CSV table of C-alpha atoms in Angstrom, one decimal:
chain,number,residue,atom,x,y,z
A,1,MET,CA,-6.5,-21.3,12.5
A,2,ALA,CA,-7.7,-17.7,12.6
A,3,VAL,CA,-6.5,-15.4,9.8
A,4,ILE,CA,-5.5,-11.7,9.7
A,5,ILE,CA,-6.9,-10.4,6.5
A,6,GLU,CA,-6.3,-6.6,6.8
A,7,ILE,CA,-4.8,-3.9,9.0
A,8,GLY,CA,-5.8,-0.2,9.0
A,9,THR,CA,-3.6,2.4,10.7
A,10,ALA,CA,-4.1,6.0,11.6
A,11,LEU,CA,-1.8,8.8,12.9
A,12,PRO,CA,-2.9,12.2,14.1
A,13,ALA,CA,-2.5,15.3,11.9
A,14,TYR,CA,0.0,17.2,14.1
A,15,VAL,CA,3.6,16.1,13.2
A,16,HIS,CA,6.5,17.4,15.3
A,17,ASP,CA,10.2,16.9,14.7
A,18,GLN,CA,11.9,15.4,17.7
A,19,SER,CA,14.0,18.5,18.1
A,20,GLU,CA,10.9,20.7,18.3
A,21,VAL,CA,9.4,18.5,21.0
A,22,THR,CA,12.6,18.5,23.0
A,23,GLU,CA,12.8,22.3,22.8
A,24,VAL,CA,9.3,22.8,24.2
A,25,LEU,CA,9.7,20.2,26.9
A,26,ALA,CA,13.1,21.5,27.9
A,27,SER,CA,11.7,24.9,28.5
A,28,GLN,CA,8.9,23.6,30.7
A,29,LEU,CA,10.3,20.5,32.4
A,30,ALA,CA,14.0,21.3,32.9
A,31,LYS,CA,14.7,24.1,35.4
A,32,SER,CA,18.5,24.2,35.0
A,33,ASP,CA,21.1,24.0,32.2
A,34,SER,CA,22.2,20.6,33.4
A,35,ALA,CA,18.7,19.2,33.4
A,36,ARG,CA,18.1,20.6,29.9
A,37,ALA,CA,21.3,18.9,28.7
A,38,VAL,CA,20.2,15.6,30.2
A,39,LEU,CA,16.7,15.8,28.6
A,40,SER,CA,18.2,16.7,25.3
A,41,ARG,CA,20.7,13.8,25.5
A,42,ILE,CA,17.9,11.3,26.3
A,43,HIS,CA,15.7,12.5,23.5
A,44,GLU,CA,18.5,12.4,21.0
A,45,ALA,CA,19.5,8.9,22.0
A,46,THR,CA,16.0,7.6,21.1
A,47,LYS,CA,16.9,7.9,17.4
A,48,ILE,CA,13.3,9.1,16.9
A,49,GLU,CA,13.0,11.7,14.1
A,50,GLN,CA,9.4,12.7,14.5
A,51,ARG,CA,6.1,11.9,16.3
A,52,HIS,CA,2.4,12.5,15.7
A,53,PHE,CA,0.3,14.2,18.4
A,54,VAL,CA,-3.4,15.0,18.6
A,55,MET,CA,-2.7,18.6,19.4
A,56,PRO,CA,0.2,21.1,18.8
A,57,ILE,CA,2.9,20.4,21.3
A,58,GLN,CA,2.5,23.8,22.9
A,59,ASP,CA,-1.1,23.1,23.9
A,60,TYR,CA,-0.2,20.3,26.2
A,61,VAL,CA,1.3,22.6,28.8
A,62,SER,CA,-2.3,23.4,30.0
A,63,VAL,CA,-3.1,19.7,30.4
A,64,ASP,CA,-2.4,19.5,34.1
A,65,SER,CA,-5.0,17.2,35.6
A,66,PHE,CA,-6.4,13.7,35.0
A,67,SER,CA,-9.8,15.1,34.2
A,68,LYS,CA,-8.4,17.3,31.4
A,69,SER,CA,-6.3,14.6,29.9
A,70,ASN,CA,-9.0,11.9,30.1
A,71,GLY,CA,-11.6,14.3,28.5
A,72,LEU,CA,-9.2,15.0,25.7
A,73,PHE,CA,-8.6,11.3,25.3
A,74,THR,CA,-12.3,10.7,24.7
A,75,GLU,CA,-12.5,13.6,22.3
A,76,HIS,CA,-9.6,12.7,20.1
A,77,ALA,CA,-9.2,8.9,20.5
A,78,LEU,CA,-12.7,8.2,19.0
A,79,ALA,CA,-11.9,9.9,15.8
A,80,LEU,CA,-8.5,8.2,15.5
A,81,ALA,CA,-9.9,4.8,16.2
A,82,ALA,CA,-12.7,5.3,13.8
A,83,GLN,CA,-10.3,6.3,11.1
A,84,ALA,CA,-8.2,3.1,11.5
A,85,THR,CA,-11.3,0.9,11.7
A,86,GLN,CA,-12.9,2.4,8.6
A,87,SER,CA,-9.6,2.0,6.7
A,88,ALA,CA,-9.3,-1.7,7.8
A,89,LEU,CA,-12.9,-2.6,6.9
A,90,SER,CA,-12.7,-0.8,3.6
A,91,LYS,CA,-9.5,-2.6,2.6
A,92,ALA,CA,-11.2,-5.9,3.6
A,93,GLY,CA,-14.3,-5.1,1.6
A,94,LEU,CA,-16.5,-5.4,4.7
A,95,GLU,CA,-19.1,-3.3,6.5
A,96,ALA,CA,-19.2,-2.6,10.2
A,97,LYS,CA,-22.5,-4.5,10.6
A,98,GLN,CA,-20.8,-7.7,9.5
A,99,VAL,CA,-18.4,-7.7,12.5
A,100,ASP,CA,-19.3,-10.2,15.2
A,101,TYR,CA,-16.6,-9.5,17.9
A,102,LEU,CA,-14.5,-6.5,18.9
A,103,PHE,CA,-11.4,-6.5,21.2
A,104,PHE,CA,-10.6,-2.9,22.2
A,105,THR,CA,-7.4,-2.0,23.9
A,106,THR,CA,-5.8,1.2,25.3
A,107,VAL,CA,-3.8,2.2,28.3
A,108,THR,CA,-4.0,6.0,27.9
A,109,GLY,CA,-7.6,6.8,28.7
A,110,VAL,CA,-10.5,5.3,30.6
A,111,GLY,CA,-14.3,5.5,30.5
A,112,ALA,CA,-17.6,3.7,31.2
A,113,PRO,CA,-19.0,3.1,28.8
A,114,SER,CA,-15.7,2.4,27.2
A,115,LEU,CA,-14.6,4.0,24.0
A,116,ASP,CA,-15.6,0.9,21.9
A,117,VAL,CA,-19.2,1.6,22.7
A,118,LEU,CA,-18.9,5.1,21.2
A,119,LEU,CA,-17.1,3.6,18.2
A,120,ALA,CA,-19.8,1.0,17.7
A,121,SER,CA,-22.4,3.7,17.7
A,122,GLN,CA,-20.6,6.0,15.3
A,123,LEU,CA,-19.7,3.3,12.7
A,124,GLY,CA,-22.9,1.3,12.8
A,125,PHE,CA,-21.9,-2.0,14.4
A,126,ARG,CA,-24.8,-4.4,15.2
A,127,SER,CA,-26.4,-4.2,18.6
A,128,ASP,CA,-25.4,-7.8,19.3
A,129,LEU,CA,-21.7,-7.1,18.7
A,130,LYS,CA,-19.6,-8.9,21.3
A,131,ARG,CA,-17.2,-6.5,22.9
A,132,ILE,CA,-14.1,-7.0,25.1
A,133,PRO,CA,-12.7,-3.6,26.3
A,134,SER,CA,-9.2,-4.0,27.7
A,135,PHE,CA,-7.2,-1.6,29.9
A,136,GLY,CA,-3.8,-2.2,31.4
A,137,LEU,CA,-2.0,-4.4,28.9
A,138,GLY,CA,0.0,-1.4,27.8
A,139,CYS,CA,2.5,-1.9,25.0
A,140,ALA,CA,1.6,-5.6,24.9
A,141,GLY,CA,-2.1,-4.9,24.2
A,142,GLY,CA,-2.0,-5.1,20.4
A,143,ALA,CA,-0.2,-8.5,20.4
A,144,ALA,CA,-2.4,-9.7,23.2
A,145,GLY,CA,-5.5,-8.6,21.2
A,146,ILE,CA,-4.5,-10.7,18.2
A,147,ALA,CA,-3.8,-13.7,20.4
A,148,ARG,CA,-7.1,-13.5,22.3
A,149,VAL,CA,-9.2,-12.9,19.2
A,150,ALA,CA,-7.5,-15.9,17.6
A,151,ASP,CA,-8.5,-18.0,20.6
A,152,TYR,CA,-12.1,-16.8,20.2
A,153,LEU,CA,-12.2,-17.5,16.5
A,154,ARG,CA,-11.1,-21.1,17.0
A,155,GLY,CA,-14.4,-21.6,18.7
A,156,HIS,CA,-16.3,-19.4,16.2
A,157,PRO,CA,-14.7,-20.3,12.8
A,158,THR,CA,-17.2,-18.5,10.6
A,159,GLU,CA,-17.1,-15.1,12.3
A,160,ILE,CA,-15.4,-11.8,11.7
A,161,ALA,CA,-13.5,-10.0,14.5
A,162,LEU,CA,-11.6,-6.8,15.1
A,163,VAL,CA,-8.7,-5.8,17.3
A,164,VAL,CA,-8.9,-2.0,17.8
A,165,SER,CA,-6.0,-0.2,19.5
A,166,VAL,CA,-5.8,3.5,20.1
A,167,GLU,CA,-3.2,5.3,22.2
A,168,LEU,CA,-2.8,9.0,23.0
A,169,CYS,CA,0.5,8.8,24.9
A,170,SER,CA,1.1,12.5,24.5
A,171,LEU,CA,-1.6,13.1,27.1
A,172,THR,CA,0.5,11.4,29.7
A,173,ILE,CA,3.2,14.2,29.8
A,174,GLN,CA,3.7,15.2,33.5
A,175,TRP,CA,4.8,18.8,33.6
A,176,GLN,CA,5.8,18.8,37.2
A,177,ASP,CA,7.6,15.4,37.1
A,178,ARG,CA,11.4,15.8,36.7
A,179,SER,CA,12.2,12.1,37.1
A,180,MET,CA,14.3,10.2,34.6
A,181,ALA,CA,11.3,8.0,33.7
A,182,ASN,CA,9.3,11.1,32.7
A,183,PHE,CA,12.3,12.5,30.7
A,184,VAL,CA,12.5,9.1,28.8
A,185,GLY,CA,8.7,8.9,28.3
A,186,THR,CA,8.5,12.4,26.9
A,187,GLY,CA,11.2,11.4,24.4
A,188,ILE,CA,9.8,8.1,23.0
A,189,PHE,CA,6.0,8.0,23.1
A,190,GLY,CA,3.6,9.1,20.3
A,191,ASP,CA,0.0,8.8,19.4
A,192,GLY,CA,-1.6,6.4,16.9
A,193,ALA,CA,-4.3,3.8,16.3
A,194,ALA,CA,-4.6,0.5,14.4
A,195,THR,CA,-7.4,-2.0,13.6
A,196,VAL,CA,-6.8,-5.6,12.7
A,197,VAL,CA,-9.5,-7.5,10.8
A,198,MET,CA,-9.5,-11.3,11.5
A,199,VAL,CA,-11.7,-14.1,10.4
A,200,GLY,CA,-12.2,-17.7,11.5
A,201,GLU,CA,-10.7,-20.5,9.3
A,202,ASP,CA,-14.1,-21.4,7.8
A,203,HIS,CA,-14.9,-17.9,6.7
A,204,PRO,CA,-14.8,-17.3,2.9
A,205,LEU,CA,-12.1,-14.6,3.3
A,206,ALA,CA,-9.7,-16.9,5.2
A,207,SER,CA,-7.9,-18.2,2.2
A,208,ASN,CA,-5.6,-15.2,1.9
A,209,GLY,CA,-3.9,-13.5,4.8
A,210,ILE,CA,-1.7,-14.2,7.8
A,211,GLY,CA,-2.6,-17.2,9.9
A,212,VAL,CA,-2.3,-17.1,13.7
A,213,SER,CA,-1.1,-20.6,14.5
A,214,ALA,CA,-0.2,-20.2,18.2
A,215,SER,CA,0.3,-17.7,21.0
A,216,ARG,CA,1.8,-17.5,24.5
A,217,SER,CA,1.6,-15.1,27.4
A,218,ILE,CA,4.5,-14.8,29.9
A,219,LEU,CA,4.5,-13.0,33.2
A,220,TYR,CA,7.8,-12.4,35.0
A,221,PRO,CA,7.4,-12.5,38.8
A,222,ASP,CA,8.4,-9.6,41.0
A,223,THR,CA,8.7,-7.1,38.1
A,224,GLU,CA,5.5,-5.1,38.8
A,225,GLN,CA,7.3,-1.8,39.3
A,226,MET,CA,9.5,-2.0,36.2
A,227,ILE,CA,7.0,-0.8,33.6
A,228,GLY,CA,3.6,0.8,34.0
A,229,TRP,CA,1.6,3.8,34.9
A,230,GLN,CA,0.7,5.4,38.2
A,231,ILE,CA,-2.6,7.2,38.0
A,232,GLY,CA,-3.0,10.3,40.1
A,233,THR,CA,-4.6,13.7,40.2
A,234,SER,CA,-2.3,15.1,37.5
A,235,GLY,CA,-2.8,12.1,35.2
A,236,MET,CA,-0.7,9.1,34.3
A,237,SER,CA,2.9,9.0,35.4
A,238,LEU,CA,5.3,6.6,33.7
A,239,MET,CA,7.0,3.9,35.7
A,240,LEU,CA,10.1,2.7,33.9
A,241,GLU,CA,13.2,1.1,35.5
A,242,ALA,CA,16.5,0.6,33.9
A,243,GLY,CA,16.5,-3.2,34.4
A,244,VAL,CA,14.0,-3.9,31.6
A,245,PRO,CA,16.7,-4.8,29.0
A,246,GLU,CA,18.3,-7.1,31.6
A,247,ILE,CA,15.0,-8.9,31.9
A,248,ILE,CA,15.0,-9.4,28.1
A,249,GLY,CA,18.6,-10.6,28.1
A,250,GLN,CA,18.0,-13.1,30.9
A,251,ASN,CA,14.7,-14.6,29.8
A,252,PHE,CA,13.6,-13.7,26.3
A,253,ALA,CA,15.6,-16.2,24.1
A,254,ARG,CA,14.7,-19.1,26.5
A,255,ASP,CA,11.0,-18.3,26.4
A,256,VAL,CA,10.9,-17.8,22.7
A,257,ASP,CA,12.7,-21.1,22.1
A,258,ALA,CA,10.3,-22.9,24.5
A,259,PHE,CA,7.3,-21.4,22.7
A,260,LEU,CA,8.5,-22.2,19.3
A,261,ALA,CA,9.4,-25.8,20.3
A,262,ALA,CA,6.0,-26.3,21.7
A,263,SER,CA,4.6,-25.1,18.4
A,264,GLY,CA,6.8,-27.5,16.4
A,265,SER,CA,9.1,-24.8,15.2
A,266,SER,CA,12.4,-23.1,15.9
A,267,ARG,CA,14.2,-19.8,15.5
A,268,ALA,CA,15.8,-21.1,12.4
A,269,GLU,CA,12.4,-21.5,10.7
A,270,VAL,CA,11.3,-17.9,11.5
A,271,ASP,CA,11.5,-15.7,8.4
A,272,VAL,CA,9.8,-12.5,9.7
A,273,TRP,CA,10.4,-10.8,13.1
A,274,VAL,CA,7.6,-8.4,14.1
A,275,ALA,CA,8.9,-6.6,17.2
A,276,HIS,CA,7.2,-4.0,19.4
A,277,PRO,CA,9.3,-0.8,18.9
A,278,GLY,CA,9.5,0.1,22.6
A,279,GLY,CA,12.7,2.1,22.4
A,280,PRO,CA,16.2,1.7,21.2
A,281,LYS,CA,17.3,-0.3,24.3
A,282,ILE,CA,14.3,-2.6,23.9
A,283,LEU,CA,15.0,-3.3,20.2
A,284,ASP,CA,18.7,-3.7,20.8
A,285,GLY,CA,17.8,-6.2,23.6
A,286,PHE,CA,15.5,-8.2,21.3
A,287,THR,CA,18.2,-8.2,18.6
A,288,SER,CA,20.9,-9.4,21.0
A,289,ALA,CA,18.8,-12.0,22.8
A,290,LEU,CA,17.6,-13.6,19.6
A,291,GLY,CA,20.9,-13.4,17.8
A,292,LEU,CA,19.4,-11.4,14.9
A,293,GLU,CA,21.1,-9.4,12.2
A,294,ASN,CA,20.7,-5.6,12.6
A,295,ASP,CA,18.4,-5.3,9.6
A,296,GLU,CA,15.9,-8.0,10.7
A,297,LEU,CA,14.1,-5.5,12.9
A,298,SER,CA,14.3,-2.7,10.3
A,299,ALA,CA,10.5,-2.3,10.1
A,300,SER,CA,10.3,-1.8,13.9
A,301,TRP,CA,13.1,0.7,13.8
A,302,GLY,CA,11.4,2.5,10.9
A,303,VAL,CA,8.1,2.8,12.8
A,304,MET,CA,9.8,4.1,15.9
A,305,LYS,CA,11.8,6.7,14.0
A,306,ARG,CA,8.7,8.0,12.2
A,307,ALA,CA,6.1,7.8,14.9
A,308,GLY,CA,7.7,6.8,18.3
A,309,ASN,CA,6.4,4.2,20.6
A,310,MET,CA,2.6,4.2,20.2
A,311,SER,CA,2.2,1.7,23.0
A,312,SER,CA,-0.3,-1.1,22.0
A,313,ALA,CA,-0.7,0.3,18.5
A,314,ALA,CA,3.0,0.3,17.6
A,315,VAL,CA,3.5,-3.4,16.9
A,316,LEU,CA,0.3,-3.4,14.7
A,317,HIS,CA,1.8,-0.5,12.7
A,318,VAL,CA,4.9,-2.7,12.3
A,319,LEU,CA,2.8,-5.7,11.2
A,320,SER,CA,1.0,-3.5,8.7
A,321,GLU,CA,4.3,-2.6,7.0
A,322,MET,CA,5.3,-6.2,6.9
A,323,PHE,CA,1.9,-7.5,5.8
A,324,THR,CA,3.0,-8.7,2.3
A,325,GLN,CA,5.5,-11.6,2.6
A,326,PRO,CA,6.2,-14.7,0.4
A,327,SER,CA,3.7,-17.6,0.8
A,328,LYS,CA,4.5,-20.1,3.6
A,329,SER,CA,6.7,-17.5,5.5
A,330,LYS,CA,6.7,-17.9,9.2
A,331,GLY,CA,6.8,-14.9,11.6
A,332,LEU,CA,7.0,-14.2,15.3
A,333,LEU,CA,5.2,-11.1,16.6
A,334,PHE,CA,6.1,-10.1,20.1
A,335,ALA,CA,5.6,-7.2,22.5
A,336,LEU,CA,6.6,-6.3,26.1
A,337,GLY,CA,4.2,-4.7,28.5
A,338,PRO,CA,3.5,-3.9,32.2
A,339,GLY,CA,3.8,-6.9,34.5
A,340,VAL,CA,6.5,-7.4,33.1
A,341,THR,CA,4.7,-9.4,30.5
A,342,VAL,CA,5.5,-10.7,27.1
A,343,GLU,CA,3.1,-11.7,24.4
A,344,LEU,CA,4.3,-14.0,21.6
A,345,VAL,CA,2.2,-14.8,18.5
A,346,LEU,CA,3.3,-17.2,15.8
A,347,LEU,CA,2.2,-16.2,12.3
A,348,GLU,CA,2.0,-18.1,9.0
A,349,TRP,CA,1.6,-16.3,5.6
A,350,SER,CA,-0.8,-18.1,3.2
């Protein structure tokens, strides 16, 4: 099986307390006392203490078009992705030129050539590097990246591959959108990046790390409007319906059990739960559906409190914090994304 040998993470330099973010957003977004009260209540309910942004929160008010936000994405995302990638490679004792395959994911900026081309040029990857740039997987992108790279490494067991995620969710703030979805989005999303180093099972570094033994993708029909982004002249507007926790409650336990059974395992054998910190209702939904104790998702809650929901990078930050586990531990990594989709990844610690 493919093996995760290191993870590098990066957060932007500007750190804002949740109360500070709420104050600025309330002054710009909410045009009445009642609207300000609603926004403040939503932000407080997230239980997030702080978030990292690529700019001071006051500077975002001038970001009022897609061209501005996307230009800033290219400017700032490259540096953050490079920081995470250099950290991961350094911890693994590898150089960029040794990497054979790169899966890049984001949902907060677009470009052609994609950002991974700029990353490859800056860090000195080989010219024959195989690249898979991915856009649109949203919060499920980090989990999906691990799964797809593991699939690739099964057929190329001596190679080295990276999953690179960078998300600048702060650039999606919509200053003229006074919908509940935008109020929620401005309260939970943060910026961050992560890079996962993976090797095939025949690589010399495969003896120590986290094995990826199985994965499954699930797409729930007729849920396309529940989570996602609408791209317009002002940038990316969040689509978020209140029924997402209900989707989790109705389906998640059944689908997890079916996946584990097909992999020769069960919930009782899972020691480590690596959940995407999509928000308090999402984490509560996972906890309830799987019958977990409150502290079993403590790492996910911790990442969310300190950095918010960093979309595809968030679950990779959680995995980084849970990287060291007793030998033979089993884990389930999972994330929810637009579609509505779920990505499940079964892990085994060596």
